[in-house]
Tab-separated table of C-alpha atoms in Angstrom:
chain	number	residue	atom	x	y	z
A	1487	MET	CA	-8.869	-19.905	-13.836
A	1488	SER	CA	-12.467	-20.586	-12.749
A	1489	PRO	CA	-14.986	-17.711	-12.897
A	1490	LEU	CA	-15.366	-15.767	-9.671
A	1491	PRO	CA	-18.614	-16.110	-7.708
A	1492	ALA	CA	-20.854	-13.053	-8.167
A	1493	ASN	CA	-20.621	-12.015	-4.496
A	1494	LEU	CA	-16.840	-11.791	-4.847
A	1495	HIS	CA	-17.260	-9.284	-7.674
A	1496	GLN	CA	-18.858	-6.910	-5.168
A	1497	VAL	CA	-16.080	-7.422	-2.637
A	1498	ILE	CA	-13.454	-6.798	-5.313
A	1499	GLN	CA	-15.285	-3.680	-6.467
A	1500	MET	CA	-15.307	-2.348	-2.901
A	1501	ALA	CA	-11.583	-3.076	-2.536
A	1502	VAL	CA	-10.731	-1.419	-5.845
A	1503	GLY	CA	-13.036	1.554	-5.304
A	1504	GLY	CA	-12.052	2.091	-1.691
A	1505	THR	CA	-8.365	1.990	-2.523
A	1506	LEU	CA	-8.462	4.519	-5.354
A	1507	GLU	CA	-10.800	6.777	-3.422
A	1508	ASN	CA	-8.451	6.647	-0.443
A	1509	LEU	CA	-5.263	6.990	-2.511
A	1510	ALA	CA	-6.266	9.616	-5.051
A	1511	PHE	CA	-9.902	10.646	-4.419
A	1512	VAL	CA	-11.169	9.047	-7.636
A	1513	GLU	CA	-14.173	6.773	-7.968
A	1514	PRO	CA	-13.806	3.900	-10.439
A	1515	LEU	CA	-16.989	2.615	-12.045
A	1516	PRO	CA	-17.396	-1.014	-13.175
A	1517	VAL	CA	-17.627	-1.445	-16.950
A	1518	ASP	CA	-18.010	-4.364	-19.324
A	1519	CYS	CA	-14.821	-4.154	-21.332
A	1520	ALA	CA	-14.193	-7.484	-22.979
A	1521	GLY	CA	-11.181	-7.176	-25.242
A	1522	GLN	CA	-9.195	-4.824	-22.996
A	1523	PRO	CA	-6.305	-4.287	-23.115
A	1524	ALA	CA	-5.857	-4.410	-26.883
A	1525	GLU	CA	-3.374	-6.903	-28.302
A	1526	GLY	CA	0.109	-5.426	-28.107
A	1527	GLU	CA	-0.978	-2.535	-25.874
A	1528	GLN	CA	1.525	-1.897	-23.097
A	1529	TRP	CA	-0.038	-1.557	-19.656
A	1530	ILE	CA	1.464	-1.076	-16.221
A	1531	TRP	CA	1.034	-4.286	-14.201
A	1532	ALA	CA	1.402	-5.086	-10.519
A	1533	ALA	CA	0.975	-8.689	-9.362
A	1534	ILE	CA	0.692	-9.650	-5.702
A	1535	GLY	CA	1.036	-13.249	-4.629
A	1536	ILE	CA	-1.253	-14.454	-1.870
A	1537	THR	CA	0.713	-16.957	0.194
A	1538	ALA	CA	-1.723	-17.532	3.065
A	1539	PRO	CA	-4.284	-18.753	4.001
A	1540	ALA	CA	-4.181	-20.396	0.545
A	1541	PRO	CA	-2.235	-19.659	-2.621
A	1542	GLY	CA	-3.635	-17.060	-4.971
A	1543	ARG	CA	-2.759	-13.993	-6.986
A	1544	PHE	CA	-4.125	-10.486	-7.406
A	1545	VAL	CA	-3.128	-8.520	-10.497
A	1546	LEU	CA	-3.837	-4.881	-11.273
A	1547	GLY	CA	-3.345	-3.657	-14.840
A	1548	MET	CA	-3.704	-0.083	-15.996
A	1549	PRO	CA	-2.759	2.009	-19.010
A	1550	LYS	CA	0.003	4.555	-18.454
A	1551	PRO	CA	-2.369	7.559	-18.562
A	1552	LEU	CA	-4.204	6.234	-15.492
A	1553	ALA	CA	-0.946	5.674	-13.598
A	1554	GLN	CA	0.062	9.222	-14.540
A	1555	MET	CA	-3.316	10.583	-13.383
A	1556	LEU	CA	-3.008	8.838	-10.008
A	1557	ILE	CA	0.512	10.189	-9.579
A	1558	SER	CA	-0.630	13.685	-10.487
A	1559	LEU	CA	-3.477	13.504	-7.946
A	1560	LEU	CA	-1.342	11.966	-5.215
A	1561	TYR	CA	1.754	14.101	-5.645
A	1562	GLY	CA	0.023	17.266	-6.855
A	1563	THR	CA	2.329	17.625	-9.859
A	1564	ASP	CA	1.764	17.529	-13.632
A	1565	SER	CA	5.371	16.878	-14.636
A	1566	PRO	CA	5.994	13.512	-16.398
A	1567	PRO	CA	6.651	11.008	-13.606
A	1568	GLY	CA	8.765	8.391	-15.386
A	1569	GLU	CA	8.125	4.676	-15.554
A	1570	SER	CA	9.594	3.752	-12.178
A	1571	ILE	CA	7.076	5.898	-10.312
A	1572	GLU	CA	4.277	4.599	-12.571
A	1573	LEU	CA	5.213	1.061	-11.563
A	1574	ASP	CA	5.452	2.166	-7.938
A	1575	VAL	CA	1.961	3.685	-7.853
A	1576	ALA	CA	0.508	0.527	-9.435
A	1577	SER	CA	2.409	-1.613	-6.943
A	1578	GLU	CA	1.127	0.299	-3.934
A	1579	ALA	CA	-2.436	0.418	-5.272
A	1580	ALA	CA	-2.410	-3.334	-5.927
A	1581	ASN	CA	-0.958	-4.008	-2.495
A	1582	VAL	CA	-3.669	-2.003	-0.755
A	1583	MET	CA	-6.423	-3.458	-2.969
A	1584	ALA	CA	-5.292	-6.997	-2.170
A	1585	GLY	CA	-5.155	-6.154	1.542
A	1586	ARG	CA	-8.644	-4.650	1.467
A	1587	LEU	CA	-9.977	-7.589	-0.526
A	1588	LEU	CA	-8.614	-10.252	1.811
A	1589	SER	CA	-9.617	-8.302	4.921
A	1590	ALA	CA	-13.178	-8.123	3.603
A	1591	MET	CA	-13.254	-11.755	2.477
A	1592	LEU	CA	-11.811	-13.204	5.657
A	1593	LYS	CA	-13.500	-10.711	8.010
A	1594	GLY	CA	-10.518	-10.670	10.352
A	1595	ASN	CA	-11.077	-14.273	11.394
A	1596	VAL	CA	-8.190	-15.701	9.409
A	1597	SER	CA	-4.822	-14.048	8.879
A	1598	PHE	CA	-3.416	-13.611	5.388
A	1599	GLN	CA	-0.003	-13.037	3.887
A	1600	LEU	CA	0.892	-11.180	0.696
A	1601	SER	CA	4.113	-11.336	-1.282
A	1602	THR	CA	6.131	-8.358	-2.482
A	1603	PRO	CA	4.505	-6.902	-5.617
A	1604	ASP	CA	5.995	-7.801	-8.982
A	1605	THR	CA	5.649	-4.925	-11.453
A	1606	LYS	CA	6.310	-4.437	-15.155
A	1607	CYS	CA	5.226	-2.547	-18.226
A	1608	ALA	CA	4.055	-5.231	-20.650
A	1609	THR	CA	1.278	-6.590	-22.834
A	1610	ILE	CA	-1.400	-8.876	-21.429
A	1611	SER	CA	0.203	-11.790	-23.308
A	1612	ASP	CA	3.485	-11.150	-21.461
A	1613	ILE	CA	1.617	-11.317	-18.150
A	1614	LYS	CA	-0.113	-14.571	-19.171
A	1615	LEU	CA	-3.585	-13.429	-18.172
A	1616	ASN	CA	-6.860	-14.140	-19.904
A	1617	ARG	CA	-8.766	-10.962	-20.798
A	1618	ASP	CA	-12.076	-12.716	-20.086
A	1619	ASP	CA	-11.105	-13.315	-16.456
A	1620	GLY	CA	-10.587	-9.626	-15.681
A	1621	LEU	CA	-12.968	-7.266	-13.949
A	1622	PHE	CA	-12.838	-3.839	-15.556
A	1623	TYR	CA	-13.408	-0.346	-14.256
A	1624	GLN	CA	-13.151	3.184	-15.577
A	1625	VAL	CA	-11.827	6.411	-14.154
A	1626	ASP	CA	-12.415	9.421	-16.403
A	1627	ASP	CA	-12.979	7.158	-19.436
A	1628	ILE	CA	-9.690	5.321	-18.808
A	1629	THR	CA	-10.261	1.588	-18.485
A	1630	PHE	CA	-8.226	-0.594	-16.156
A	1631	GLY	CA	-8.662	-4.113	-14.846
A	1632	VAL	CA	-8.022	-6.512	-12.001
A	1633	TRP	CA	-7.562	-10.260	-12.075
A	1634	ALA	CA	-7.901	-12.427	-8.977
A	1635	GLU	CA	-6.905	-16.076	-8.785
A	1636	GLY	CA	-7.532	-18.563	-5.999
A	1637	LEU	CA	-10.218	-16.568	-4.189
A	1638	ASP	CA	-12.712	-19.427	-4.360
A	1639	VAL	CA	-10.337	-21.533	-2.239
A	1640	ILE	CA	-9.228	-18.682	0.030
A	1641	ILE	CA	-12.814	-17.776	0.984
A	1642	GLN	CA	-13.274	-21.297	2.369
A	1643	ALA	CA	-10.250	-20.916	4.671
B	1250	MET	CA	6.953	21.026	15.324
B	1251	LYS	CA	7.066	17.233	15.233
B	1252	ARG	CA	9.753	15.517	13.158
B	1253	ILE	CA	8.355	12.384	11.521
B	1254	LEU	CA	10.376	9.761	9.651
B	1255	ILE	CA	8.599	7.564	7.104
B	1256	ALA	CA	10.514	4.456	5.991
B	1257	ASP	CA	9.116	2.600	2.993
B	1258	ASP	CA	10.690	1.465	-0.274
B	1259	SER	CA	7.643	2.705	-2.205
B	1260	ALA	CA	7.634	6.444	-2.928
B	1261	THR	CA	3.871	6.212	-3.379
B	1262	ALA	CA	3.421	4.606	0.025
B	1263	ARG	CA	5.609	7.293	1.631
B	1264	MET	CA	3.544	10.025	0.022
B	1265	PHE	CA	0.299	8.316	1.012
B	1266	LEU	CA	1.423	7.871	4.633
B	1267	ARG	CA	2.492	11.506	4.744
B	1268	LYS	CA	-0.952	12.596	3.480
B	1269	CYS	CA	-2.588	10.320	6.043
B	1270	LEU	CA	-0.533	11.873	8.835
B	1271	GLU	CA	-1.334	15.388	7.633
B	1272	ILE	CA	-5.078	14.664	7.485
B	1273	ALA	CA	-4.829	12.978	10.893
B	1274	GLY	CA	-3.551	16.206	12.429
B	1275	LEU	CA	0.184	16.522	11.737
B	1276	ARG	CA	-0.115	19.276	9.106
B	1277	GLU	CA	2.726	21.284	10.602
B	1278	ALA	CA	5.152	18.401	11.010
B	1279	GLU	CA	8.531	18.075	9.328
B	1280	PHE	CA	8.557	14.888	7.259
B	1281	LEU	CA	11.699	12.920	6.516
B	1282	GLU	CA	11.786	9.886	4.240
B	1283	ALA	CA	13.937	6.780	3.933
B	1284	GLU	CA	13.658	3.999	1.361
B	1285	ASN	CA	15.065	1.275	3.588
B	1286	GLY	CA	15.876	0.511	7.210
B	1287	GLU	CA	19.559	1.365	6.891
B	1288	LYS	CA	18.830	4.894	5.672
B	1289	ALA	CA	16.136	5.272	8.331
B	1290	LEU	CA	18.615	4.277	11.040
B	1291	ALA	CA	21.136	6.841	9.798
B	1292	ILE	CA	18.505	9.596	10.019
B	1293	LEU	CA	17.389	8.446	13.477
B	1294	ARG	CA	20.989	8.554	14.740
B	1295	GLU	CA	21.103	12.261	13.866
B	1296	GLY	CA	18.512	12.712	16.644
B	1297	GLY	CA	15.389	14.825	16.969
B	1298	THR	CA	12.894	12.377	15.434
B	1299	ASP	CA	9.556	12.243	17.285
B	1300	LEU	CA	7.914	9.352	15.446
B	1301	LEU	CA	8.916	6.597	13.025
B	1302	LEU	CA	6.494	4.970	10.618
B	1303	THR	CA	8.088	1.961	9.010
B	1304	ASP	CA	7.077	-0.579	6.428
B	1305	MET	CA	8.166	-4.120	7.208
B	1306	VAL	CA	9.197	-5.378	3.776
B	1307	MET	CA	12.092	-3.234	2.521
B	1308	PRO	CA	15.358	-3.975	0.738
B	1309	VAL	CA	18.820	-3.637	2.384
B	1310	MET	CA	17.401	-3.615	5.927
B	1311	ASP	CA	13.808	-4.649	6.584
B	1312	GLY	CA	11.463	-3.220	9.197
B	1313	ALA	CA	11.979	-5.993	11.757
B	1314	GLU	CA	15.756	-5.527	11.712
B	1315	LEU	CA	15.278	-1.758	11.988
B	1316	LEU	CA	13.122	-2.304	15.098
B	1317	ARG	CA	15.790	-4.623	16.571
B	1318	ARG	CA	18.524	-2.017	15.999
B	1319	ILE	CA	16.390	0.717	17.563
B	1320	SER	CA	15.599	-1.449	20.607
B	1321	ALA	CA	19.288	-2.200	21.050
B	1322	SER	CA	20.244	1.476	20.994
B	1323	PRO	CA	19.972	3.274	24.360
B	1324	LYS	CA	19.648	6.551	22.442
B	1325	LEU	CA	16.747	5.378	20.277
B	1326	SER	CA	14.926	2.760	22.322
B	1327	GLY	CA	12.160	5.088	23.555
B	1328	LEU	CA	11.209	6.278	20.068
B	1329	PRO	CA	7.481	5.881	19.258
B	1330	ILE	CA	7.142	3.552	16.260
B	1331	ILE	CA	4.200	2.670	14.057
B	1332	ALA	CA	4.839	-0.522	12.087
B	1333	VAL	CA	2.960	-0.713	8.794
B	1334	THR	CA	2.285	-4.173	7.398
B	1335	SER	CA	0.584	-5.738	4.393
B	1336	THR	CA	-0.690	-8.656	6.412
B	1337	SER	CA	-3.284	-9.197	9.102
B	1338	ASN	CA	-1.389	-11.721	11.129
B	1339	PRO	CA	-1.952	-11.324	14.910
B	1340	ALA	CA	1.158	-13.388	15.741
B	1341	LYS	CA	3.284	-11.149	13.510
B	1342	ALA	CA	1.736	-8.046	15.065
B	1343	LYS	CA	2.571	-9.352	18.549
B	1344	GLU	CA	6.145	-10.002	17.441
B	1345	LEU	CA	6.452	-6.423	16.142
B	1346	VAL	CA	5.133	-5.026	19.432
B	1347	GLU	CA	7.710	-7.150	21.267
B	1348	LEU	CA	10.343	-5.640	18.978
B	1349	GLY	CA	9.295	-2.158	20.059
B	1350	ALA	CA	6.415	-1.006	17.854
B	1351	LEU	CA	3.808	0.986	19.774
B	1352	GLU	CA	1.223	0.436	17.064
B	1353	VAL	CA	0.963	-2.108	14.262
B	1354	MET	CA	-1.229	-0.964	11.398
B	1355	ALA	CA	-2.257	-3.202	8.507
B	1356	LYS	CA	-2.753	-1.632	5.105
B	1357	PRO	CA	-5.062	-0.070	4.050
B	1358	ILE	CA	-4.503	2.712	6.559
B	1359	SER	CA	-7.182	5.363	6.803
B	1360	PRO	CA	-6.674	8.866	8.218
B	1361	ALA	CA	-9.174	7.940	10.968
B	1362	LEU	CA	-7.069	4.947	12.066
B	1363	MET	CA	-3.954	7.089	11.891
B	1364	ALA	CA	-5.588	9.811	13.987
B	1365	ALA	CA	-6.493	7.249	16.658
B	1366	ALA	CA	-2.889	6.010	16.742
B	1367	LEU	CA	-1.543	9.565	16.942
B	1368	ARG	CA	-3.844	10.390	19.871
B	1369	LYS	CA	-2.249	7.512	21.797
B	1370	ILE	CA	1.289	8.487	20.851
B	1371	PHE	CA	0.890	12.261	21.202
B	1372	PRO	CA	-1.846	12.744	23.808
B	1373	GLU	CA	-0.809	16.380	24.061
B	1374	GLY	CA	-2.032	16.978	20.520
B	1375	GLY	CA	1.042	16.487	18.402
B	1376	LYS	CA	1.740	20.070	17.443
B	1377	GLU	CA	4.542	20.970	19.808
B	1378	THR	CA	7.661	18.993	20.604
B	1379	PRO	CA	7.714	18.324	24.372
């Protein structure tokens, strides 16, 4: 995966920040977190395929405590949510982030199409992502990341 | 009190849409939920629903088929519907309007956008069932 242009980092940050602010009233801050997630650490993952205007992929990965925090804020409950709802919250967040990102990139001039999110609890090796390609953020000292593929082609659409 | 049905296979999306509707002015509404179009249709057939918000991509019965079934039903065909999509495709939006959606909203949906849609659907204010 080629490195993202710097201006796309800002657009991604706005999509990520706007989504979590809208969904759960939290403000993620960008951090330099090379090496996250640790080898063997299980994260919650949601991957969205971009099928138009050009192929791409948007992946959101977060540790379980962040998924649980978002659920607690959204649902107003502190009871353990269970993995299915953790996957669900990641799926919806990734879906909205990808929508915000493409809307901002394409400025409404070109339509886009997203696939159904694919979610799992897994290590980064299972997801076949390179840590160095991720953009990382923190909410209350919990680090999470996003990976975007194909944006350099999509932005030219 | 308005009776609002939210159809989406994601529990998070249903909760988020409900919060959006509440912030947009429907704090006193009764909210019903369905995880697919088939369950939504069963609830609608019970009667008394004032508004349907439906996702398009759902298992068992998707949003487009749900809209077709509603349009084909004399009892349900006048129901106000907001179609919620993950795409920004004008042709798809036009198709959904032709299928009976009053509004087509692309995610992300903000309370402000929702409030604007509700003002069109419930110009009387949305608090009392006509």
